[in-house]
């Protein structure tokens, strides 16, 4: 079976510019667009990891925060060559997701998968342990991480995210 992104995969993997040869072989002008479930403005930090396809061998990893346009540039100090990678993305209180077999080239604009929200205990699974954290601050205006949609109160809107992803794990 295919990946969990279904018919979006071909569009997600489109590259804007052709690959050009460069002396150092390093990629340049690569942007990543992180997306969080339930968040219209994405300001938190993301760890982005590039793996050799189908393996757990890291080619590169970095921590970054999106700019005002919601984009993360591949840092200048991260040197990777053009090629195919599995790209994993994680952000606190969200499940980890991965784009498999992404053909990365200079100038690429990588739209990252939407990260499901609700992993309050950071174990990469949404279950009763996360609900127990949320239920302890039910109807609180000081709910912190349990206020998943950041509207100022922990209520059924927040618990609906946990229900939607019950027993789901990141990949």
PDB file of N, CA, C and O in Angstrom, residues 55-126:
ATOM      1  N   UNK A  55      15.933   3.939   5.350  1.00  0.00           N
ATOM      2  CA  UNK A  55      16.856   3.563   6.420  1.00  0.00           C
ATOM      3  C   UNK A  55      16.685   4.505   7.613  1.00  0.00           C
ATOM      4  O   UNK A  55      15.934   5.475   7.554  1.00  0.00           O
ATOM      5  N   UNK A  56      17.405   4.223   8.665  1.00  0.00           N
ATOM      6  CA  UNK A  56      17.433   5.128   9.819  1.00  0.00           C
ATOM      7  C   UNK A  56      18.748   5.909   9.838  1.00  0.00           C
ATOM      8  O   UNK A  56      19.118   6.492  10.842  1.00  0.00           O
ATOM      9  N   UNK A  57      19.451   5.910   8.709  1.00  0.00           N
ATOM     10  CA  UNK A  57      20.739   6.611   8.588  1.00  0.00           C
ATOM     11  C   UNK A  57      20.489   8.090   8.294  1.00  0.00           C
ATOM     12  O   UNK A  57      19.966   8.451   7.241  1.00  0.00           O
ATOM     13  N   UNK A  58      20.885   8.955   9.256  1.00  0.00           N
ATOM     14  CA  UNK A  58      20.664  10.395   9.112  1.00  0.00           C
ATOM     15  C   UNK A  58      21.677  11.014   8.163  1.00  0.00           C
ATOM     16  O   UNK A  58      22.875  10.829   8.311  1.00  0.00           O
ATOM     17  N   UNK A  59      21.158  11.778   7.194  1.00  0.00           N
ATOM     18  CA  UNK A  59      22.025  12.549   6.301  1.00  0.00           C
ATOM     19  C   UNK A  59      22.212  13.953   6.878  1.00  0.00           C
ATOM     20  O   UNK A  59      23.259  14.560   6.709  1.00  0.00           O
ATOM     21  N   UNK A  60      21.177  14.454   7.566  1.00  0.00           N
ATOM     22  CA  UNK A  60      21.237  15.787   8.177  1.00  0.00           C
ATOM     23  C   UNK A  60      20.070  15.938   9.140  1.00  0.00           C
ATOM     24  O   UNK A  60      19.036  15.276   8.988  1.00  0.00           O
ATOM     25  N   UNK A  61      20.265  16.809  10.133  1.00  0.00           N
ATOM     26  CA  UNK A  61      19.186  17.114  11.075  1.00  0.00           C
ATOM     27  C   UNK A  61      19.402  18.526  11.601  1.00  0.00           C
ATOM     28  O   UNK A  61      20.538  18.927  11.857  1.00  0.00           O
ATOM     29  N   UNK A  62      18.313  19.280  11.737  1.00  0.00           N
ATOM     30  CA  UNK A  62      18.429  20.628  12.282  1.00  0.00           C
ATOM     31  C   UNK A  62      17.139  21.036  12.970  1.00  0.00           C
ATOM     32  O   UNK A  62      16.073  20.498  12.700  1.00  0.00           O
ATOM     33  N   UNK A  63      17.273  21.977  13.886  1.00  0.00           N
ATOM     34  CA  UNK A  63      16.150  22.541  14.630  1.00  0.00           C
ATOM     35  C   UNK A  63      15.966  23.966  14.145  1.00  0.00           C
ATOM     36  O   UNK A  63      16.943  24.717  14.054  1.00  0.00           O
ATOM     37  N   UNK A  64      14.741  24.354  13.802  1.00  0.00           N
ATOM     38  CA  UNK A  64      14.515  25.700  13.284  1.00  0.00           C
ATOM     39  C   UNK A  64      13.092  26.157  13.565  1.00  0.00           C
ATOM     40  O   UNK A  64      12.202  25.346  13.821  1.00  0.00           O
ATOM     41  N   UNK A  65      12.913  27.454  13.492  1.00  0.00           N
ATOM     42  CA  UNK A  65      11.610  28.084  13.680  1.00  0.00           C
ATOM     43  C   UNK A  65      11.237  28.758  12.360  1.00  0.00           C
ATOM     44  O   UNK A  65      12.097  29.362  11.715  1.00  0.00           O
ATOM     45  N   UNK A  66       9.966  28.682  11.951  1.00  0.00           N
ATOM     46  CA  UNK A  66       9.569  29.328  10.691  1.00  0.00           C
ATOM     47  C   UNK A  66       9.737  30.847  10.754  1.00  0.00           C
ATOM     48  O   UNK A  66       9.609  31.448  11.816  1.00  0.00           O
ATOM     49  N   UNK A  67      10.002  31.450   9.578  1.00  0.00           N
ATOM     50  CA  UNK A  67      10.057  32.901   9.483  1.00  0.00           C
ATOM     51  C   UNK A  67       8.629  33.458   9.430  1.00  0.00           C
ATOM     52  O   UNK A  67       7.658  32.703   9.538  1.00  0.00           O
ATOM     53  N   UNK A  68       8.492  34.748   9.238  1.00  0.00           N
ATOM     54  CA  UNK A  68       7.159  35.369   9.252  1.00  0.00           C
ATOM     55  C   UNK A  68       6.279  34.871   8.111  1.00  0.00           C
ATOM     56  O   UNK A  68       5.059  34.952   8.189  1.00  0.00           O
ATOM     57  N   UNK A  69       6.887  34.320   7.063  1.00  0.00           N
ATOM     58  CA  UNK A  69       6.122  33.750   5.953  1.00  0.00           C
ATOM     59  C   UNK A  69       5.764  32.287   6.195  1.00  0.00           C
ATOM     60  O   UNK A  69       5.138  31.645   5.353  1.00  0.00           O
ATOM     61  N   UNK A  70       6.171  31.738   7.365  1.00  0.00           N
ATOM     62  CA  UNK A  70       5.862  30.352   7.682  1.00  0.00           C
ATOM     63  C   UNK A  70       6.805  29.346   7.062  1.00  0.00           C
ATOM     64  O   UNK A  70       6.508  28.159   7.003  1.00  0.00           O
ATOM     65  N   UNK A  71       7.956  29.807   6.587  1.00  0.00           N
ATOM     66  CA  UNK A  71       8.918  28.926   5.920  1.00  0.00           C
ATOM     67  C   UNK A  71      10.177  28.741   6.774  1.00  0.00           C
ATOM     68  O   UNK A  71      10.549  29.604   7.552  1.00  0.00           O
ATOM     69  N   UNK A  72      10.811  27.592   6.585  1.00  0.00           N
ATOM     70  CA  UNK A  72      12.095  27.305   7.217  1.00  0.00           C
ATOM     71  C   UNK A  72      13.102  27.084   6.094  1.00  0.00           C
ATOM     72  O   UNK A  72      12.901  26.221   5.239  1.00  0.00           O
ATOM     73  N   UNK A  73      14.169  27.863   6.096  1.00  0.00           N
ATOM     74  CA  UNK A  73      15.236  27.685   5.103  1.00  0.00           C
ATOM     75  C   UNK A  73      16.182  26.580   5.579  1.00  0.00           C
ATOM     76  O   UNK A  73      16.447  26.470   6.775  1.00  0.00           O
ATOM     77  N   UNK A  74      16.697  25.792   4.631  1.00  0.00           N
ATOM     78  CA  UNK A  74      17.747  24.836   4.974  1.00  0.00           C
ATOM     79  C   UNK A  74      18.942  25.669   5.442  1.00  0.00           C
ATOM     80  O   UNK A  74      19.421  26.522   4.700  1.00  0.00           O
ATOM     81  N   UNK A  75      19.385  25.471   6.695  1.00  0.00           N
ATOM     82  CA  UNK A  75      20.484  26.303   7.210  1.00  0.00           C
ATOM     83  C   UNK A  75      21.756  26.161   6.375  1.00  0.00           C
ATOM     84  O   UNK A  75      22.060  25.084   5.860  1.00  0.00           O
ATOM     85  N   UNK A  76      22.499  27.261   6.257  1.00  0.00           N
ATOM     86  CA  UNK A  76      23.726  27.283   5.460  1.00  0.00           C
ATOM     87  C   UNK A  76      24.766  26.297   5.987  1.00  0.00           C
ATOM     88  O   UNK A  76      25.568  25.768   5.224  1.00  0.00           O
ATOM     89  N   UNK A  77      24.739  26.034   7.300  1.00  0.00           N
ATOM     90  CA  UNK A  77      25.731  25.121   7.887  1.00  0.00           C
ATOM     91  C   UNK A  77      25.340  23.653   7.749  1.00  0.00           C
ATOM     92  O   UNK A  77      26.052  22.779   8.207  1.00  0.00           O
ATOM     93  N   UNK A  78      24.194  23.370   7.132  1.00  0.00           N
ATOM     94  CA  UNK A  78      23.755  21.988   6.905  1.00  0.00           C
ATOM     95  C   UNK A  78      24.045  21.649   5.446  1.00  0.00           C
ATOM     96  O   UNK A  78      23.431  22.196   4.545  1.00  0.00           O
ATOM     97  N   UNK A  79      25.007  20.787   5.233  1.00  0.00           N
ATOM     98  CA  UNK A  79      25.430  20.452   3.868  1.00  0.00           C
ATOM     99  C   UNK A  79      24.888  19.085   3.462  1.00  0.00           C
ATOM    100  O   UNK A  79      25.252  18.065   4.051  1.00  0.00           O
ATOM    101  N   UNK A  80      24.011  19.084   2.484  1.00  0.00           N
ATOM    102  CA  UNK A  80      23.495  17.828   1.921  1.00  0.00           C
ATOM    103  C   UNK A  80      23.510  17.948   0.401  1.00  0.00           C
ATOM    104  O   UNK A  80      23.382  19.042  -0.138  1.00  0.00           O
ATOM    105  N   UNK A  81      23.672  16.834  -0.256  1.00  0.00           N
ATOM    106  CA  UNK A  81      23.683  16.809  -1.713  1.00  0.00           C
ATOM    107  C   UNK A  81      22.275  16.604  -2.249  1.00  0.00           C
ATOM    108  O   UNK A  81      21.393  16.104  -1.543  1.00  0.00           O
ATOM    109  N   UNK A  82      22.074  16.991  -3.493  1.00  0.00           N
ATOM    110  CA  UNK A  82      20.816  16.703  -4.159  1.00  0.00           C
ATOM    111  C   UNK A  82      20.618  15.191  -4.180  1.00  0.00           C
ATOM    112  O   UNK A  82      21.585  14.442  -4.257  1.00  0.00           O
ATOM    113  N   UNK A  83      19.373  14.778  -4.081  1.00  0.00           N
ATOM    114  CA  UNK A  83      19.094  13.348  -4.110  1.00  0.00           C
ATOM    115  C   UNK A  83      17.786  13.037  -3.426  1.00  0.00           C
ATOM    116  O   UNK A  83      17.027  13.930  -3.074  1.00  0.00           O
ATOM    117  N   UNK A  84      17.535  11.753  -3.228  1.00  0.00           N
ATOM    118  CA  UNK A  84      16.292  11.291  -2.634  1.00  0.00           C
ATOM    119  C   UNK A  84      16.479  11.043  -1.150  1.00  0.00           C
ATOM    120  O   UNK A  84      17.448  10.403  -0.742  1.00  0.00           O
ATOM    121  N   UNK A  85      15.552  11.567  -0.353  1.00  0.00           N
ATOM    122  CA  UNK A  85      15.608  11.438   1.099  1.00  0.00           C
ATOM    123  C   UNK A  85      14.229  11.128   1.653  1.00  0.00           C
ATOM    124  O   UNK A  85      13.213  11.465   1.048  1.00  0.00           O
ATOM    125  N   UNK A  86      14.212  10.494   2.821  1.00  0.00           N
ATOM    126  CA  UNK A  86      13.012  10.446   3.643  1.00  0.00           C
ATOM    127  C   UNK A  86      13.157  11.634   4.594  1.00  0.00           C
ATOM    128  O   UNK A  86      14.204  11.798   5.220  1.00  0.00           O
ATOM    129  N   UNK A  87      12.135  12.477   4.665  1.00  0.00           N
ATOM    130  CA  UNK A  87      12.203  13.700   5.466  1.00  0.00           C
ATOM    131  C   UNK A  87      11.223  13.579   6.622  1.00  0.00           C
ATOM    132  O   UNK A  87      10.012  13.503   6.411  1.00  0.00           O
ATOM    133  N   UNK A  88      11.763  13.532   7.852  1.00  0.00           N
ATOM    134  CA  UNK A  88      10.921  13.447   9.053  1.00  0.00           C
ATOM    135  C   UNK A  88      10.835  14.827   9.686  1.00  0.00           C
ATOM    136  O   UNK A  88      11.790  15.593   9.673  1.00  0.00           O
ATOM    137  N   UNK A  89       9.660  15.124  10.254  1.00  0.00           N
ATOM    138  CA  UNK A  89       9.456  16.404  10.928  1.00  0.00           C
ATOM    139  C   UNK A  89       8.726  16.149  12.239  1.00  0.00           C
ATOM    140  O   UNK A  89       7.817  15.312  12.313  1.00  0.00           O
ATOM    141  N   UNK A  90       9.165  16.846  13.285  1.00  0.00           N
ATOM    142  CA  UNK A  90       8.525  16.714  14.586  1.00  0.00           C
ATOM    143  C   UNK A  90       8.487  18.082  15.248  1.00  0.00           C
ATOM    144  O   UNK A  90       9.349  18.924  15.021  1.00  0.00           O
ATOM    145  N   UNK A  91       7.432  18.308  16.022  1.00  0.00           N
ATOM    146  CA  UNK A  91       7.307  19.511  16.827  1.00  0.00           C
ATOM    147  C   UNK A  91       6.622  19.122  18.125  1.00  0.00           C
ATOM    148  O   UNK A  91       5.795  18.202  18.156  1.00  0.00           O
ATOM    149  N   UNK A  92       6.973  19.796  19.193  1.00  0.00           N
ATOM    150  CA  UNK A  92       6.485  19.432  20.520  1.00  0.00           C
ATOM    151  C   UNK A  92       4.961  19.349  20.570  1.00  0.00           C
ATOM    152  O   UNK A  92       4.267  20.224  20.057  1.00  0.00           O
ATOM    153  N   UNK A  93       4.454  18.305  21.218  1.00  0.00           N
ATOM    154  CA  UNK A  93       3.035  17.994  21.420  1.00  0.00           C
ATOM    155  C   UNK A  93       2.315  17.576  20.136  1.00  0.00           C
ATOM    156  O   UNK A  93       1.099  17.603  20.051  1.00  0.00           O
ATOM    157  N   UNK A  94       3.073  17.196  19.121  1.00  0.00           N
ATOM    158  CA  UNK A  94       2.511  16.723  17.861  1.00  0.00           C
ATOM    159  C   UNK A  94       3.154  15.384  17.502  1.00  0.00           C
ATOM    160  O   UNK A  94       4.283  15.105  17.895  1.00  0.00           O
ATOM    161  N   UNK A  95       2.418  14.558  16.735  1.00  0.00           N
ATOM    162  CA  UNK A  95       2.980  13.295  16.268  1.00  0.00           C
ATOM    163  C   UNK A  95       3.978  13.560  15.151  1.00  0.00           C
ATOM    164  O   UNK A  95       3.800  14.473  14.342  1.00  0.00           O
ATOM    165  N   UNK A  96       5.015  12.741  15.111  1.00  0.00           N
ATOM    166  CA  UNK A  96       6.054  12.851  14.090  1.00  0.00           C
ATOM    167  C   UNK A  96       5.519  12.289  12.773  1.00  0.00           C
ATOM    168  O   UNK A  96       4.841  11.263  12.754  1.00  0.00           O
ATOM    169  N   UNK A  97       5.835  12.964  11.676  1.00  0.00           N
ATOM    170  CA  UNK A  97       5.423  12.481  10.356  1.00  0.00           C
ATOM    171  C   UNK A  97       6.623  12.486   9.423  1.00  0.00           C
ATOM    172  O   UNK A  97       7.601  13.196   9.642  1.00  0.00           O
ATOM    173  N   UNK A  98       6.517  11.696   8.354  1.00  0.00           N
ATOM    174  CA  UNK A  98       7.632  11.534   7.433  1.00  0.00           C
ATOM    175  C   UNK A  98       7.137  11.575   5.986  1.00  0.00           C
ATOM    176  O   UNK A  98       6.094  11.027   5.671  1.00  0.00           O
ATOM    177  N   UNK A  99       7.901  12.260   5.152  1.00  0.00           N
ATOM    178  CA  UNK A  99       7.714  12.211   3.699  1.00  0.00           C
ATOM    179  C   UNK A  99       8.734  11.206   3.185  1.00  0.00           C
ATOM    180  O   UNK A  99       9.937  11.397   3.390  1.00  0.00           O
ATOM    181  N   UNK A 100       8.289  10.154   2.540  1.00  0.00           N
ATOM    182  CA  UNK A 100       9.220   9.134   2.056  1.00  0.00           C
ATOM    183  C   UNK A 100       9.578   9.363   0.595  1.00  0.00           C
ATOM    184  O   UNK A 100       8.728   9.734  -0.211  1.00  0.00           O
ATOM    185  N   UNK A 101      10.852   9.157   0.268  1.00  0.00           N
ATOM    186  CA  UNK A 101      11.302   9.200  -1.120  1.00  0.00           C
ATOM    187  C   UNK A 101      11.176  10.556  -1.784  1.00  0.00           C
ATOM    188  O   UNK A 101      10.798  10.635  -2.947  1.00  0.00           O
ATOM    189  N   UNK A 102      11.507  11.623  -1.075  1.00  0.00           N
ATOM    190  CA  UNK A 102      11.400  12.972  -1.638  1.00  0.00           C
ATOM    191  C   UNK A 102      12.668  13.297  -2.427  1.00  0.00           C
ATOM    192  O   UNK A 102      13.770  13.190  -1.909  1.00  0.00           O
ATOM    193  N   UNK A 103      12.519  13.697  -3.693  1.00  0.00           N
ATOM    194  CA  UNK A 103      13.653  14.042  -4.541  1.00  0.00           C
ATOM    195  C   UNK A 103      14.016  15.507  -4.301  1.00  0.00           C
ATOM    196  O   UNK A 103      13.350  16.410  -4.786  1.00  0.00           O
ATOM    197  N   UNK A 104      15.065  15.729  -3.518  1.00  0.00           N
ATOM    198  CA  UNK A 104      15.439  17.066  -3.071  1.00  0.00           C
ATOM    199  C   UNK A 104      16.497  17.668  -3.991  1.00  0.00           C
ATOM    200  O   UNK A 104      17.493  17.028  -4.303  1.00  0.00           O
ATOM    201  N   UNK A 105      16.242  18.910  -4.439  1.00  0.00           N
ATOM    202  CA  UNK A 105      17.207  19.609  -5.293  1.00  0.00           C
ATOM    203  C   UNK A 105      17.256  21.073  -4.868  1.00  0.00           C
ATOM    204  O   UNK A 105      16.383  21.551  -4.137  1.00  0.00           O
ATOM    205  N   UNK A 106      18.271  21.787  -5.321  1.00  0.00           N
ATOM    206  CA  UNK A 106      18.374  23.209  -4.996  1.00  0.00           C
ATOM    207  C   UNK A 106      17.128  23.940  -5.489  1.00  0.00           C
ATOM    208  O   UNK A 106      16.591  23.641  -6.553  1.00  0.00           O
ATOM    209  N   UNK A 107      16.666  24.880  -4.678  1.00  0.00           N
ATOM    210  CA  UNK A 107      15.471  25.641  -5.031  1.00  0.00           C
ATOM    211  C   UNK A 107      14.165  24.950  -4.683  1.00  0.00           C
ATOM    212  O   UNK A 107      13.095  25.495  -4.935  1.00  0.00           O
ATOM    213  N   UNK A 108      14.232  23.749  -4.094  1.00  0.00           N
ATOM    214  CA  UNK A 108      13.011  23.002  -3.768  1.00  0.00           C
ATOM    215  C   UNK A 108      12.209  23.715  -2.685  1.00  0.00           C
ATOM    216  O   UNK A 108      12.761  24.342  -1.783  1.00  0.00           O
ATOM    217  N   UNK A 109      10.901  23.617  -2.798  1.00  0.00           N
ATOM    218  CA  UNK A 109       9.988  24.128  -1.783  1.00  0.00           C
ATOM    219  C   UNK A 109       9.208  22.927  -1.250  1.00  0.00           C
ATOM    220  O   UNK A 109       8.306  22.423  -1.919  1.00  0.00           O
ATOM    221  N   UNK A 110       9.594  22.447  -0.067  1.00  0.00           N
ATOM    222  CA  UNK A 110       9.057  21.204   0.476  1.00  0.00           C
ATOM    223  C   UNK A 110       7.883  21.510   1.410  1.00  0.00           C
ATOM    224  O   UNK A 110       8.050  22.159   2.438  1.00  0.00           O
ATOM    225  N   UNK A 111       6.696  21.063   1.031  1.00  0.00           N
ATOM    226  CA  UNK A 111       5.514  21.201   1.887  1.00  0.00           C
ATOM    227  C   UNK A 111       5.483  19.971   2.787  1.00  0.00           C
ATOM    228  O   UNK A 111       5.299  18.850   2.313  1.00  0.00           O
ATOM    229  N   UNK A 112       5.694  20.189   4.079  1.00  0.00           N
ATOM    230  CA  UNK A 112       5.758  19.073   5.022  1.00  0.00           C
ATOM    231  C   UNK A 112       4.362  18.593   5.395  1.00  0.00           C
ATOM    232  O   UNK A 112       3.399  19.356   5.326  1.00  0.00           O
ATOM    233  N   UNK A 113       4.232  17.322   5.804  1.00  0.00           N
ATOM    234  CA  UNK A 113       2.918  16.798   6.184  1.00  0.00           C
ATOM    235  C   UNK A 113       2.378  17.509   7.425  1.00  0.00           C
ATOM    236  O   UNK A 113       3.139  17.984   8.264  1.00  0.00           O
ATOM    237  N   UNK A 114       1.051  17.583   7.524  1.00  0.00           N
ATOM    238  CA  UNK A 114       0.397  18.176   8.693  1.00  0.00           C
ATOM    239  C   UNK A 114       0.659  17.273   9.896  1.00  0.00           C
ATOM    240  O   UNK A 114       0.433  16.056   9.835  1.00  0.00           O
ATOM    241  N   UNK A 115       1.140  17.860  10.989  1.00  0.00           N
ATOM    242  CA  UNK A 115       1.411  17.078  12.192  1.00  0.00           C
ATOM    243  C   UNK A 115       0.171  17.058  13.083  1.00  0.00           C
ATOM    244  O   UNK A 115      -0.300  18.112  13.505  1.00  0.00           O
ATOM    245  N   UNK A 116      -0.355  15.856  13.382  1.00  0.00           N
ATOM    246  CA  UNK A 116      -1.507  15.757  14.285  1.00  0.00           C
ATOM    247  C   UNK A 116      -1.142  16.241  15.688  1.00  0.00           C
ATOM    248  O   UNK A 116      -0.054  15.954  16.191  1.00  0.00           O
ATOM    249  N   UNK A 117      -2.052  16.965  16.322  1.00  0.00           N
ATOM    250  CA  UNK A 117      -1.803  17.517  17.642  1.00  0.00           C
ATOM    251  C   UNK A 117      -2.432  16.645  18.737  1.00  0.00           C
ATOM    252  O   UNK A 117      -3.398  15.929  18.482  1.00  0.00           O
ATOM    253  N   UNK A 118      -1.858  16.715  19.948  1.00  0.00           N
ATOM    254  CA  UNK A 118      -2.425  16.008  21.087  1.00  0.00           C
ATOM    255  C   UNK A 118      -1.483  15.089  21.821  1.00  0.00           C
ATOM    256  O   UNK A 118      -1.878  14.428  22.779  1.00  0.00           O
ATOM    257  N   UNK A 119      -0.216  15.016  21.402  1.00  0.00           N
ATOM    258  CA  UNK A 119       0.759  14.150  22.075  1.00  0.00           C
ATOM    259  C   UNK A 119       1.356  14.924  23.266  1.00  0.00           C
ATOM    260  O   UNK A 119       2.478  15.401  23.212  1.00  0.00           O
ATOM    261  N   UNK A 120       0.580  15.033  24.332  1.00  0.00           N
ATOM    262  CA  UNK A 120       0.950  15.898  25.450  1.00  0.00           C
ATOM    263  C   UNK A 120       2.097  15.349  26.290  1.00  0.00           C
ATOM    264  O   UNK A 120       2.833  16.110  26.907  1.00  0.00           O
ATOM    265  N   UNK A 121       2.270  14.019  26.325  1.00  0.00           N
ATOM    266  CA  UNK A 121       3.365  13.450  27.122  1.00  0.00           C
ATOM    267  C   UNK A 121       4.587  13.101  26.270  1.00  0.00           C
ATOM    268  O   UNK A 121       5.539  12.499  26.758  1.00  0.00           O
ATOM    269  N   UNK A 122       4.559  13.473  24.993  1.00  0.00           N
ATOM    270  CA  UNK A 122       5.716  13.359  24.090  1.00  0.00           C
ATOM    271  C   UNK A 122       6.215  11.928  23.872  1.00  0.00           C
ATOM    272  O   UNK A 122       7.403  11.696  23.710  1.00  0.00           O
ATOM    273  N   UNK A 123       5.284  10.957  23.831  1.00  0.00           N
ATOM    274  CA  UNK A 123       5.701   9.569  23.570  1.00  0.00           C
ATOM    275  C   UNK A 123       5.389   9.121  22.143  1.00  0.00           C
ATOM    276  O   UNK A 123       5.504   7.952  21.812  1.00  0.00           O
ATOM    277  N   UNK A 124       4.986  10.074  21.274  1.00  0.00           N
ATOM    278  CA  UNK A 124       4.693   9.832  19.861  1.00  0.00           C
ATOM    279  C   UNK A 124       3.471   8.932  19.640  1.00  0.00           C
ATOM    280  O   UNK A 124       3.337   8.302  18.611  1.00  0.00           O
ATOM    281  N   UNK A 125       2.582   8.889  20.645  1.00  0.00           N
ATOM    282  CA  UNK A 125       1.303   8.180  20.547  1.00  0.00           C
ATOM    283  C   UNK A 125       0.257   9.018  21.274  1.00  0.00           C
ATOM    284  O   UNK A 125       0.561   9.616  22.306  1.00  0.00           O
ATOM    285  N   UNK A 126      -0.951   9.054  20.732  1.00  0.00           N
ATOM    286  CA  UNK A 126      -2.038   9.784  21.391  1.00  0.00           C
ATOM    287  C   UNK A 126      -2.983   8.756  22.015  1.00  0.00           C
ATOM    288  O   UNK A 126      -3.532   7.903  21.315  1.00  0.00           O
TER     289      UNK A 126
END
